[in-house]
Coordinates of C-alpha atoms and ligand atoms in Angstrom, one line a residue:
M1 CA -13.4 -3.2 64.7
I2 CA -16.8 -4.7 63.6
R3 CA -15.3 -6.1 60.4
I4 CA -12.8 -8.0 62.6
L5 CA -15.5 -9.4 64.8
I6 CA -17.6 -10.5 61.8
F7 CA -14.5 -12.1 60.4
A8 CA -13.7 -13.9 63.6
A9 CA -17.3 -15.0 63.8
L10 CA -17.2 -16.5 60.4
I11 CA -14.0 -18.4 61.1
F12 CA -15.6 -19.7 64.3
I13 CA -18.7 -20.9 62.6
V14 CA -17.1 -22.8 59.6
L15 CA -15.0 -25.2 61.7
I16 CA -16.4 -28.6 61.5
Q17 CA -16.2 -31.5 63.9
L18 CA -15.9 -35.2 62.8
H19 CA -15.7 -37.7 65.6
D20 CA -13.1 -36.4 67.9
L21 CA -11.3 -33.9 65.4
K22 CA -11.9 -30.5 64.1
F23 CA -11.3 -29.4 60.6
A24 CA -11.1 -26.0 58.9
P25 CA -12.0 -25.0 55.4
F26 CA -9.1 -25.5 53.0
I27 CA -10.2 -25.7 49.3
S28 CA -13.4 -24.2 48.1
E29 CA -15.9 -26.0 45.9
E30 CA -15.2 -23.5 43.1
K31 CA -11.4 -24.2 43.1
I32 CA -12.3 -28.1 43.0
T33 CA -14.7 -27.5 40.1
S34 CA -12.0 -25.6 38.2
V35 CA -9.3 -28.1 38.7
I36 CA -11.6 -31.0 37.6
D37 CA -12.5 -28.9 34.4
A38 CA -8.9 -28.7 33.5
M39 CA -8.3 -32.4 34.2
A40 CA -11.3 -33.4 32.2
L41 CA -10.4 -31.2 29.2
K42 CA -7.0 -32.9 29.0
I43 CA -8.6 -36.5 29.4
N44 CA -11.1 -35.6 26.7
Q45 CA -8.3 -34.5 24.3
D46 CA -6.1 -37.8 25.1
Y47 CA -9.1 -40.2 24.8
N48 CA -11.2 -38.9 22.1
G49 CA -12.7 -41.7 20.2
K50 CA -10.9 -44.4 22.3
N51 CA -13.7 -45.7 24.3
P52 CA -11.7 -45.6 27.7
V53 CA -12.5 -47.5 30.8
F54 CA -12.6 -45.1 33.8
L55 CA -11.5 -47.3 36.8
A56 CA -12.6 -45.5 40.0
V57 CA -10.9 -46.4 43.1
L58 CA -13.4 -46.7 45.9
N59 CA -14.5 -45.4 48.2
G60 CA -12.9 -41.9 48.1
A61 CA -12.9 -41.4 44.4
F62 CA -16.7 -41.7 43.8
M63 CA -17.3 -38.0 43.8
V64 CA -14.5 -36.9 41.6
A65 CA -15.0 -39.9 39.2
S66 CA -18.8 -38.8 38.8
E67 CA -17.6 -35.3 37.7
I68 CA -14.9 -36.4 35.5
I69 CA -17.0 -39.1 33.7
K70 CA -19.8 -36.6 33.3
R71 CA -17.5 -34.2 31.5
F72 CA -16.4 -36.9 29.0
D73 CA -17.8 -36.6 25.6
G74 CA -18.0 -39.9 23.6
D75 CA -18.2 -43.4 24.5
C76 CA -16.7 -44.8 27.6
E77 CA -17.3 -47.4 30.3
V78 CA -17.1 -47.4 34.1
A79 CA -15.6 -49.9 36.5
F80 CA -14.7 -49.9 40.3
V81 CA -12.2 -51.4 42.7
K82 CA -12.2 -50.9 46.3
L83 CA -8.9 -50.7 48.2
G84 CA -8.2 -49.9 51.8
S85 CA -5.1 -48.8 53.5
Y86 CA -6.2 -45.9 55.8
Q87 CA -7.1 -46.1 59.5
G88 CA -8.1 -42.8 61.2
T89 CA -5.6 -40.1 59.9
S90 CA -2.6 -42.3 58.9
T91 CA -1.9 -45.0 56.5
T92 CA -1.4 -48.8 57.7
G93 CA 0.9 -49.4 55.0
N94 CA -0.9 -52.6 53.8
V95 CA -3.4 -52.4 51.0
E96 CA -6.2 -54.7 50.9
T97 CA -8.5 -55.5 48.0
L98 CA -12.0 -55.1 49.4
V99 CA -13.9 -55.2 46.1
G100 CA -12.3 -56.6 42.9
L101 CA -12.7 -55.8 39.4
N102 CA -15.8 -57.2 37.8
I103 CA -15.0 -56.6 34.0
S104 CA -11.9 -57.5 31.9
L105 CA -9.5 -54.7 31.1
Q106 CA -7.7 -56.7 28.6
N107 CA -6.6 -54.4 25.6
R108 CA -8.6 -51.5 27.1
H109 CA -7.5 -47.9 27.5
V110 CA -7.7 -47.5 31.3
V111 CA -7.9 -44.3 33.2
V112 CA -7.7 -44.7 36.8
I113 CA -9.5 -42.1 38.9
E114 CA -8.2 -41.5 42.4
D115 CA -9.4 -39.0 45.0
I116 CA -5.8 -38.7 46.5
V117 CA -2.4 -40.0 46.1
D118 CA -0.5 -39.9 49.4
T119 CA 2.4 -42.3 50.0
G120 CA 1.6 -44.2 46.7
I121 CA 1.0 -47.5 48.3
T122 CA -2.4 -47.8 47.0
L123 CA -1.3 -46.6 43.5
E124 CA 1.3 -49.5 43.6
A125 CA -1.5 -52.0 44.3
I126 CA -3.4 -50.6 41.4
Y127 CA -0.4 -50.8 39.1
R128 CA -0.2 -54.5 40.0
I129 CA -3.8 -55.1 39.1
L130 CA -3.5 -53.3 35.8
E131 CA -0.3 -55.3 34.9
K132 CA -2.2 -58.6 35.5
E133 CA -5.1 -57.4 33.5
H134 CA -2.9 -56.8 30.4
A135 CA -4.6 -53.3 29.6
A136 CA -3.6 -51.8 26.3
D137 CA -2.4 -48.8 28.3
Y138 CA -3.2 -47.1 31.5
K139 CA -3.0 -43.5 33.1
I140 CA -3.6 -42.3 36.6
A141 CA -5.8 -39.3 37.3
T142 CA -5.9 -37.9 40.9
L143 CA -7.8 -35.0 42.4
F144 CA -5.1 -34.4 45.0
F145 CA -1.4 -35.3 45.3
K146 CA 0.8 -34.9 48.3
P147 CA 4.3 -34.6 46.8
E148 CA 5.8 -34.6 50.4
A149 CA 4.3 -37.9 51.3
Y150 CA 4.8 -39.6 47.9
Q151 CA 7.3 -42.5 48.2
K152 CA 7.1 -44.2 44.9
K153 CA 8.2 -43.6 41.4
F154 CA 5.0 -44.4 39.4
T155 CA 4.0 -41.5 37.1
V156 CA 0.9 -39.8 38.1
N157 CA -0.4 -38.5 34.7
Y158 CA -3.3 -36.0 35.7
I159 CA -3.1 -34.2 38.9
G160 CA -5.9 -31.9 39.7
M161 CA -3.8 -30.1 42.5
E162 CA -0.8 -30.6 44.7
I163 CA -1.3 -30.2 48.5
P164 CA 0.8 -30.1 51.6
N165 CA 1.1 -33.3 53.6
D166 CA -1.9 -32.4 55.7
F167 CA -4.8 -34.7 56.4
I168 CA -7.9 -33.5 54.6
V169 CA -11.6 -34.5 54.2
G170 CA -14.5 -33.8 52.1
Y171 CA -15.3 -34.3 48.4
G172 CA -15.2 -38.1 48.8
L173 CA -12.4 -38.2 51.3
D174 CA -13.2 -39.3 54.9
Y175 CA -12.0 -39.5 58.4
N176 CA -13.2 -42.7 59.9
G177 CA -16.0 -42.9 57.6
L178 CA -17.3 -39.3 57.9
G179 CA -16.9 -36.2 55.7
R180 CA -17.3 -37.8 52.3
N181 CA -20.5 -35.8 51.6
L182 CA -18.8 -32.3 52.1
T183 CA -18.8 -30.4 48.9
Q184 CA -15.6 -28.5 49.8
V185 CA -12.5 -29.8 51.3
Y186 CA -11.4 -29.3 54.9
K187 CA -8.1 -29.6 56.6
L188 CA -7.3 -31.1 60.0
K189 CA -6.9 -28.3 62.5
K190 CA -3.7 -28.6 64.7
E191 CA -4.0 -28.5 68.3
N192 CA -3.0 -24.9 69.1
M193 CA -0.2 -25.6 71.6
T194 CA 3.1 -24.2 72.3
N195 CA 5.6 -26.9 72.4
L196 CA 9.1 -25.7 73.3
V197 CA 12.4 -27.5 73.1
L198 CA 14.4 -25.6 75.6
F199 CA 18.2 -25.7 75.4
G200 CA 20.9 -24.0 77.3
P201 CA 24.6 -24.7 78.3
P202 CA 25.2 -25.6 81.7
G203 CA 25.0 -22.5 83.9
A204 CA 22.8 -20.7 81.3
G205 CA 19.8 -20.6 83.9
K206 CA 17.6 -23.0 81.8
G207 CA 15.9 -24.5 84.9
T208 CA 15.1 -21.0 86.2
Q209 CA 13.7 -19.9 83.0
A210 CA 11.7 -23.2 82.5
N211 CA 10.1 -22.4 85.8
F212 CA 9.0 -18.9 85.0
L213 CA 7.8 -19.9 81.4
K214 CA 5.7 -22.8 82.7
D215 CA 3.8 -20.5 85.1
K216 CA 3.5 -17.6 82.6
Y217 CA 2.2 -19.7 79.7
K218 CA 0.6 -22.5 81.6
L219 CA 2.9 -25.1 80.0
V220 CA 3.8 -28.4 81.4
H221 CA 7.5 -28.7 81.9
I222 CA 8.9 -32.2 81.0
S223 CA 12.5 -32.7 82.2
T224 CA 13.7 -36.1 80.9
G225 CA 15.9 -36.6 83.9
D226 CA 12.8 -36.0 86.2
V227 CA 10.7 -38.4 84.2
F228 CA 13.4 -41.0 84.4
R229 CA 13.8 -40.7 88.0
Y230 CA 10.1 -40.7 88.6
N231 CA 9.5 -43.9 86.6
I232 CA 12.4 -45.6 88.2
K233 CA 11.5 -44.6 91.7
N234 CA 7.8 -45.7 91.2
E235 CA 9.1 -48.9 89.4
T236 CA 6.6 -48.4 86.4
S237 CA 7.1 -50.9 83.8
L238 CA 8.8 -48.4 81.4
G239 CA 11.0 -47.3 84.5
L240 CA 12.1 -51.0 85.0
H241 CA 12.7 -51.4 81.4
A242 CA 14.8 -48.2 81.5
K243 CA 16.6 -49.4 84.6
S244 CA 17.6 -52.8 83.1
F245 CA 19.7 -50.9 80.5
M246 CA 21.2 -48.5 82.9
D247 CA 22.2 -51.3 85.2
Q248 CA 24.3 -52.8 82.5
G249 CA 25.9 -49.4 82.0
K250 CA 24.0 -49.0 78.6
L251 CA 22.3 -45.9 77.1
V252 CA 18.5 -46.2 77.5
P253 CA 17.3 -46.8 73.9
D254 CA 15.3 -43.8 72.3
N255 CA 12.1 -45.7 72.1
V256 CA 11.9 -46.3 75.7
T257 CA 12.6 -42.6 76.5
I258 CA 10.0 -41.5 73.9
E259 CA 7.4 -43.8 75.3
M260 CA 8.0 -42.4 78.7
L261 CA 7.6 -38.7 77.3
G262 CA 4.6 -40.0 75.5
A263 CA 3.1 -41.2 78.7
E264 CA 3.8 -37.7 80.4
V265 CA 2.2 -36.0 77.4
D266 CA -0.9 -38.2 77.7
K267 CA -1.1 -37.4 81.5
N268 CA -1.5 -33.9 80.6
K269 CA -4.4 -34.0 78.0
G270 CA -5.7 -30.4 77.4
A271 CA -2.3 -28.8 78.3
N272 CA -1.6 -25.5 76.6
G273 CA 1.7 -27.1 75.7
F274 CA 5.0 -28.5 76.9
I275 CA 8.5 -27.4 77.6
F276 CA 10.8 -30.4 76.7
D277 CA 14.0 -30.1 78.7
G278 CA 17.0 -32.6 78.2
F279 CA 15.4 -34.0 75.1
P280 CA 15.9 -34.4 72.2
R281 CA 19.7 -34.9 72.2
T282 CA 20.1 -36.4 68.8
V283 CA 18.4 -36.0 65.3
A284 CA 16.9 -39.5 65.7
Q285 CA 15.3 -38.2 69.0
A286 CA 14.2 -35.1 67.4
E287 CA 12.5 -37.0 64.6
A288 CA 10.8 -39.4 67.3
L289 CA 9.5 -36.5 69.1
A290 CA 8.0 -35.0 66.0
V291 CA 6.2 -38.3 65.3
L292 CA 5.1 -38.5 68.9
L293 CA 3.6 -34.9 68.8
E294 CA 2.2 -35.6 65.3
E295 CA 0.2 -38.4 66.8
K296 CA -1.2 -36.0 69.3
N297 CA -2.1 -33.7 66.4
T298 CA 0.4 -31.1 67.1
N299 CA 4.1 -30.3 66.6
V300 CA 7.3 -28.6 68.1
S301 CA 6.7 -24.9 68.0
A302 CA 10.2 -23.7 68.6
M303 CA 13.7 -24.7 69.9
I304 CA 14.8 -21.9 72.1
A305 CA 18.4 -21.9 72.9
L306 CA 20.0 -19.7 75.7
E307 CA 23.2 -18.3 74.4
V308 CA 25.8 -17.3 76.9
D309 CA 29.5 -16.7 76.3
D310 CA 31.7 -19.5 77.5
E311 CA 33.8 -17.3 80.0
V312 CA 30.7 -16.1 81.6
L313 CA 29.5 -19.5 82.1
V314 CA 32.6 -20.7 83.6
Q315 CA 32.7 -17.8 86.0
R316 CA 29.0 -18.5 87.1
L317 CA 29.5 -22.1 87.6
L318 CA 32.7 -21.7 89.6
E319 CA 30.7 -19.2 91.7
R320 CA 27.9 -21.8 92.1
G321 CA 30.5 -24.4 92.9
K322 CA 31.7 -22.3 96.0
T323 CA 28.3 -22.3 97.6
S324 CA 26.6 -25.5 96.3
G325 CA 29.5 -27.8 96.9
R326 CA 28.7 -29.5 93.7
K327 CA 31.9 -31.3 92.5
D328 CA 31.4 -30.7 88.9
D329 CA 31.0 -27.2 89.5
A330 CA 34.4 -26.7 91.3
D331 CA 36.8 -27.7 88.6
E332 CA 37.4 -25.4 85.6
A333 CA 38.5 -28.2 83.3
I334 CA 35.3 -30.3 83.9
I335 CA 33.1 -27.3 83.5
R336 CA 34.9 -26.4 80.1
N337 CA 34.3 -30.0 79.0
R338 CA 30.7 -30.0 79.9
I339 CA 30.2 -26.8 77.9
H340 CA 32.1 -28.4 74.9
V341 CA 29.9 -31.5 75.1
Y342 CA 26.8 -29.2 75.1
Y343 CA 27.8 -27.4 71.9
E344 CA 28.8 -30.7 70.2
E345 CA 25.3 -32.0 70.8
T346 CA 23.3 -29.0 70.1
A347 CA 25.0 -27.9 67.0
I348 CA 23.3 -30.8 65.0
L349 CA 19.9 -30.1 66.7
K350 CA 20.3 -26.4 65.8
Q351 CA 20.7 -27.5 62.1
F352 CA 17.7 -29.8 62.3
Y353 CA 15.3 -27.0 63.7
L354 CA 17.0 -24.3 61.6
K355 CA 15.8 -26.2 58.6
E356 CA 12.2 -26.2 59.9
D357 CA 12.6 -22.6 60.7
K358 CA 12.1 -23.2 64.3
Y359 CA 15.4 -22.3 65.9
Y360 CA 15.4 -19.2 68.3
G361 CA 18.8 -18.1 69.9
V362 CA 18.1 -16.0 72.9
D363 CA 20.6 -13.8 74.6
G364 CA 21.1 -15.4 78.0
V365 CA 23.2 -12.8 79.7
G366 CA 21.2 -10.3 81.8
S367 CA 18.9 -10.4 84.7
I368 CA 16.4 -13.3 85.2
S369 CA 13.4 -11.2 84.4
E370 CA 15.3 -9.6 81.4
I371 CA 15.9 -13.1 79.9
T372 CA 12.3 -14.2 80.6
E373 CA 11.1 -11.1 78.6
R374 CA 13.4 -12.1 75.7
I375 CA 12.1 -15.6 75.6
S376 CA 8.5 -14.4 75.9
A377 CA 8.9 -12.3 72.9
V378 CA 9.9 -15.3 71.0
I379 CA 6.9 -17.2 72.2
D380 CA 4.5 -14.5 71.6
S381 CA 5.8 -14.4 68.0
L382 CA 5.1 -18.0 67.3
Ligands
LIG401 P1 -1.7 -43.9 49.8 O1 -1.9 -45.4 49.6 O2 -0.9 -43.5 50.9 O3 -1.3 -43.2 48.5 O4 -3.2 -43.4 50.3 C1 -4.2 -43.4 49.5 C2 -5.5 -43.6 50.3 O5 -5.2 -43.1 51.7 C3 -6.5 -42.7 49.6 O6 -7.2 -43.3 48.6 C4 -7.4 -42.4 51.0 O7 -8.3 -43.3 51.2 C5 -6.4 -42.3 52.0 N1 -5.8 -40.9 52.3 C6 -4.6 -40.5 52.1 N2 -4.6 -39.3 52.6 C7 -5.7 -38.9 52.9 C8 -6.4 -37.6 53.5 O8 -5.6 -36.6 53.6 N3 -7.6 -37.6 53.9 C9 -8.3 -38.7 53.9 N4 -7.8 -39.9 53.2 C10 -6.6 -39.9 52.9
LIG402 MG1 -8.6 -43.6 47.7

């Protein structure tokens, strides 16, 4: 017990805050030192007696460059370029040369030193500079490499270590200018939210369950249908925009819908999480939702799909039709078609979330409280 408390206290203490974001320890100084040792060893072997130019890419690479250069035996020279592409925690896609080269690299053996290669857009700009300079040859050394983010084909010759596609700071790397001085690397801490994508065929009791779950877990229930109706009724600019498509009998484009959802998410800052109901319906929408949540520093925790046998659904809806008077609940052929459409839509999304290990099918036959308990068991396991 005491040990657990001490452990919890340690975790609590080591989180750091830079501007508005929190970061957790990720790569220790010892680990960084050992990967730099290994890189420097190879560079020493490859450039022994060649008087290379180490070209450090500022700002981020100043720390790793210093370490690699210190470990180089023999003659070498040092040069710098300063390129910029990042704003906050994401790339802008454009690389600007902020400080240019101040020596000629013609006929030189150049070792570019980078702190991190992410999309590779900066690297592409460096390759262009090196081509123009007519260097004898050049190789790229980077302390960190994000294979999942990398979009280019250029070879990265020396890689300290590969890391997942997370935003990191420390050891030269910054978040909006801060964190470069940290001697170990920290990773952006995701908001600890429970974001559920809730699915269920017509008649599965999705609405009822969403109501219980939102109270039990203090989640905000976002029903796309309600959000549309609200925006249109209140004539918000997004609502009017959406309506202009609906009036022409067209589907509202995904970007309009996602903007409305984004506005709902923003209205509920500090929420424990969200239940998304009625969205996404397509893979494109699922991807858009991922981007939206990523921007809010969180992600989809799970897709929960209520599973109910077709015959049970048909019986339930026919029962409901008798009392509710809803026309679409009275005709068996219409009911079966709605169920069919549901499975066509969800099949693709099931695959999408299965791939991310986020799909949870829940048996939707039983009493309301039994089903709530089954869903709760899933949420508690996340
Ligand atoms: P790329 O052009 O996408 O490869 O990004 C390279 C530049 O983006 C780096 O030199 C960094 O300045 C910045 N960058 C990329 N990923 C991170 C990160 O996780 N933390 C801090 N800066 C990063
Ligand atoms: Mg850099």
